CSV table of N, CA and C in Angstrom, one decimal:
chain,number,residue,atom,x,y,z
A,1,MET,N,3.0,7.6,-9.1
A,1,MET,CA,2.7,8.8,-9.8
A,1,MET,C,1.9,9.8,-9.0
A,2,ILE,N,2.3,11.0,-9.0
A,2,ILE,CA,1.6,12.0,-8.3
A,2,ILE,C,1.3,13.2,-9.2
A,3,LYS,N,0.3,14.0,-8.8
A,3,LYS,CA,0.0,15.2,-9.6
A,3,LYS,C,0.7,16.4,-9.1
A,4,ILE,N,1.3,17.2,-10.0
A,4,ILE,CA,2.0,18.4,-9.7
A,4,ILE,C,1.5,19.5,-10.6
A,5,LYS,N,1.7,20.8,-10.1
A,5,LYS,CA,1.4,22.0,-10.9
A,5,LYS,C,2.7,22.6,-11.1
A,6,MET,N,3.0,22.8,-12.4
A,6,MET,CA,4.3,23.4,-12.8
A,6,MET,C,4.3,24.9,-12.4
A,7,ASN,N,5.4,25.3,-11.8
A,7,ASN,CA,5.7,26.8,-11.5
A,7,ASN,C,6.4,27.4,-12.7
A,8,VAL,N,7.1,26.7,-13.4
A,8,VAL,CA,7.9,27.2,-14.6
A,8,VAL,C,7.7,26.2,-15.8
A,9,GLN,N,8.0,26.7,-16.9
A,9,GLN,CA,8.0,25.9,-18.1
A,9,GLN,C,9.3,25.1,-18.3
A,10,THR,N,9.2,23.8,-18.6
A,10,THR,CA,10.4,23.0,-18.8
A,10,THR,C,10.1,21.9,-19.8
A,11,MET,N,11.2,21.3,-20.3
A,11,MET,CA,11.1,20.1,-21.2
A,11,MET,C,11.4,18.9,-20.3
A,12,TYR,N,10.6,17.9,-20.5
A,12,TYR,CA,10.9,16.6,-19.7
A,12,TYR,C,10.5,15.5,-20.6
A,13,LYS,N,11.6,14.7,-20.9
A,13,LYS,CA,11.4,13.5,-21.8
A,13,LYS,C,10.8,13.8,-23.1
A,14,GLY,N,11.2,15.0,-23.7
A,14,GLY,CA,10.8,15.4,-25.0
A,14,GLY,C,9.4,16.0,-25.0
A,15,GLU,N,8.8,16.3,-23.8
A,15,GLU,CA,7.5,16.9,-23.7
A,15,GLU,C,7.6,18.2,-23.1
A,16,LEU,N,6.9,19.2,-23.6
A,16,LEU,CA,6.9,20.6,-23.1
A,16,LEU,C,5.9,20.6,-21.9
A,17,LEU,N,6.3,20.9,-20.7
A,17,LEU,CA,5.5,21.1,-19.6
A,17,LEU,C,5.3,22.6,-19.3
A,18,ARG,N,4.1,23.1,-19.4
A,18,ARG,CA,3.9,24.5,-19.3
A,18,ARG,C,3.6,24.9,-17.8
A,19,ALA,N,4.1,26.1,-17.5
A,19,ALA,CA,3.8,26.7,-16.2
A,19,ALA,C,2.3,26.9,-16.0
A,20,GLY,N,1.8,26.5,-14.8
A,20,GLY,CA,0.4,26.7,-14.4
A,20,GLY,C,-0.5,25.5,-14.7
A,21,LYS,N,0.1,24.5,-15.5
A,21,LYS,CA,-0.7,23.3,-15.9
A,21,LYS,C,-0.4,22.2,-14.9
A,22,ILE,N,-1.3,21.3,-14.8
A,22,ILE,CA,-1.2,20.1,-13.9
A,22,ILE,C,-0.8,18.9,-14.7
A,23,TYR,N,0.2,18.2,-14.2
A,23,TYR,CA,0.6,16.9,-14.8
A,23,TYR,C,0.8,15.8,-13.8
A,24,GLU,N,0.7,14.6,-14.3
A,24,GLU,CA,1.0,13.4,-13.4
A,24,GLU,C,2.4,12.9,-13.8
A,25,ILE,N,3.2,12.8,-12.8
A,25,ILE,CA,4.6,12.5,-13.0
A,25,ILE,C,5.1,11.5,-11.9
A,26,ASN,N,6.2,10.8,-12.2
A,26,ASN,CA,6.7,9.8,-11.2
A,26,ASN,C,7.1,10.5,-9.9
A,27,GLU,N,7.0,9.8,-8.8
A,27,GLU,CA,7.1,10.4,-7.5
A,27,GLU,C,8.5,10.9,-7.2
A,28,LYS,N,9.6,10.2,-7.7
A,28,LYS,CA,10.9,10.6,-7.4
A,28,LYS,C,11.3,11.9,-8.1
A,29,THR,N,10.9,12.1,-9.4
A,29,THR,CA,11.1,13.3,-10.1
A,29,THR,C,10.3,14.5,-9.5
A,30,ALA,N,9.1,14.2,-9.2
A,30,ALA,CA,8.2,15.2,-8.6
A,30,ALA,C,8.7,15.7,-7.3
A,31,GLU,N,9.2,14.9,-6.4
A,31,GLU,CA,9.8,15.3,-5.2
A,31,GLU,C,11.0,16.3,-5.4
A,32,LYS,N,11.8,16.0,-6.4
A,32,LYS,CA,13.0,16.8,-6.7
A,32,LYS,C,12.5,18.2,-7.1
A,33,TRP,N,11.5,18.2,-8.0
A,33,TRP,CA,10.9,19.4,-8.5
A,33,TRP,C,10.3,20.3,-7.4
A,34,ILE,N,9.6,19.6,-6.5
A,34,ILE,CA,8.9,20.3,-5.4
A,34,ILE,C,10.0,21.0,-4.5
A,35,ILE,N,11.0,20.3,-4.2
A,35,ILE,CA,12.1,20.8,-3.4
A,35,ILE,C,12.8,22.0,-4.1
A,36,SER,N,13.0,21.9,-5.4
A,36,SER,CA,13.6,23.0,-6.2
A,36,SER,C,12.7,24.1,-6.5
A,37,ASN,N,11.4,24.0,-6.1
A,37,ASN,CA,10.4,25.0,-6.4
A,37,ASN,C,10.1,25.1,-7.9
A,38,ILE,N,10.3,24.1,-8.7
A,38,ILE,CA,10.0,24.0,-10.1
A,38,ILE,C,8.5,23.7,-10.2
A,39,ALA,N,8.0,22.9,-9.3
A,39,ALA,CA,6.6,22.5,-9.3
A,39,ALA,C,6.1,22.5,-7.8
A,40,SER,N,4.7,22.4,-7.7
A,40,SER,CA,4.1,22.2,-6.4
A,40,SER,C,3.2,21.1,-6.4
A,41,ARG,N,3.0,20.4,-5.3
A,41,ARG,CA,2.1,19.3,-5.2
A,41,ARG,C,0.7,19.7,-5.3
A,42,VAL,N,-0.1,18.9,-6.0
A,42,VAL,CA,-1.6,19.1,-6.1
A,42,VAL,C,-2.3,18.2,-5.2
A,43,GLU,N,-3.0,18.8,-4.2
A,43,GLU,CA,-3.8,17.9,-3.3
A,43,GLU,C,-5.1,17.5,-4.0
A,44,THR,N,-5.3,16.2,-4.0
A,44,THR,CA,-6.5,15.6,-4.7
A,44,THR,C,-7.5,15.2,-3.6
A,45,GLU,N,-8.8,15.4,-4.0
A,45,GLU,CA,-9.9,15.0,-3.1
A,45,GLU,C,-10.1,13.5,-3.3
A,46,PRO,N,-10.5,12.8,-2.3
A,46,PRO,CA,-10.8,11.4,-2.5
A,46,PRO,C,-12.0,11.2,-3.5
A,47,GLU,N,-11.8,10.2,-4.4
A,47,GLU,CA,-12.7,10.0,-5.5
A,47,GLU,C,-14.0,9.4,-5.0
A,48,ASN,N,-14.0,8.8,-3.8
A,48,ASN,CA,-15.2,8.1,-3.3
A,48,ASN,C,-16.1,9.1,-2.4
A,49,LYS,N,-15.7,10.4,-2.4
A,49,LYS,CA,-16.5,11.4,-1.7
A,49,LYS,C,-17.8,11.6,-2.4
A,50,LYS,N,-19.0,11.4,-1.7
A,50,LYS,CA,-20.3,11.5,-2.3
A,50,LYS,C,-21.1,12.4,-1.4
A,51,ASP,N,-22.1,13.1,-2.1
A,51,ASP,CA,-23.1,13.9,-1.4
A,51,ASP,C,-24.2,13.0,-0.9
A,52,ASN,N,-24.6,13.1,0.3
A,52,ASN,CA,-25.7,12.3,0.8
A,52,ASN,C,-27.0,13.2,0.8
A,53,GLN,N,-27.7,13.2,-0.3
A,53,GLN,CA,-28.9,14.0,-0.4
A,53,GLN,C,-30.0,13.2,-0.8
């Protein structure tokens, strides 16, 4: 599963995915949508990143 940001609104498996929102979706579908410019990949920061103060 990877996070994507929708560029357009679409229905997927009975769920409305809105443009501009971020969703987690299976990798195979996400790659197709990224290539088709339906969505773009969301870069995530590592969760273990900590401030040393």
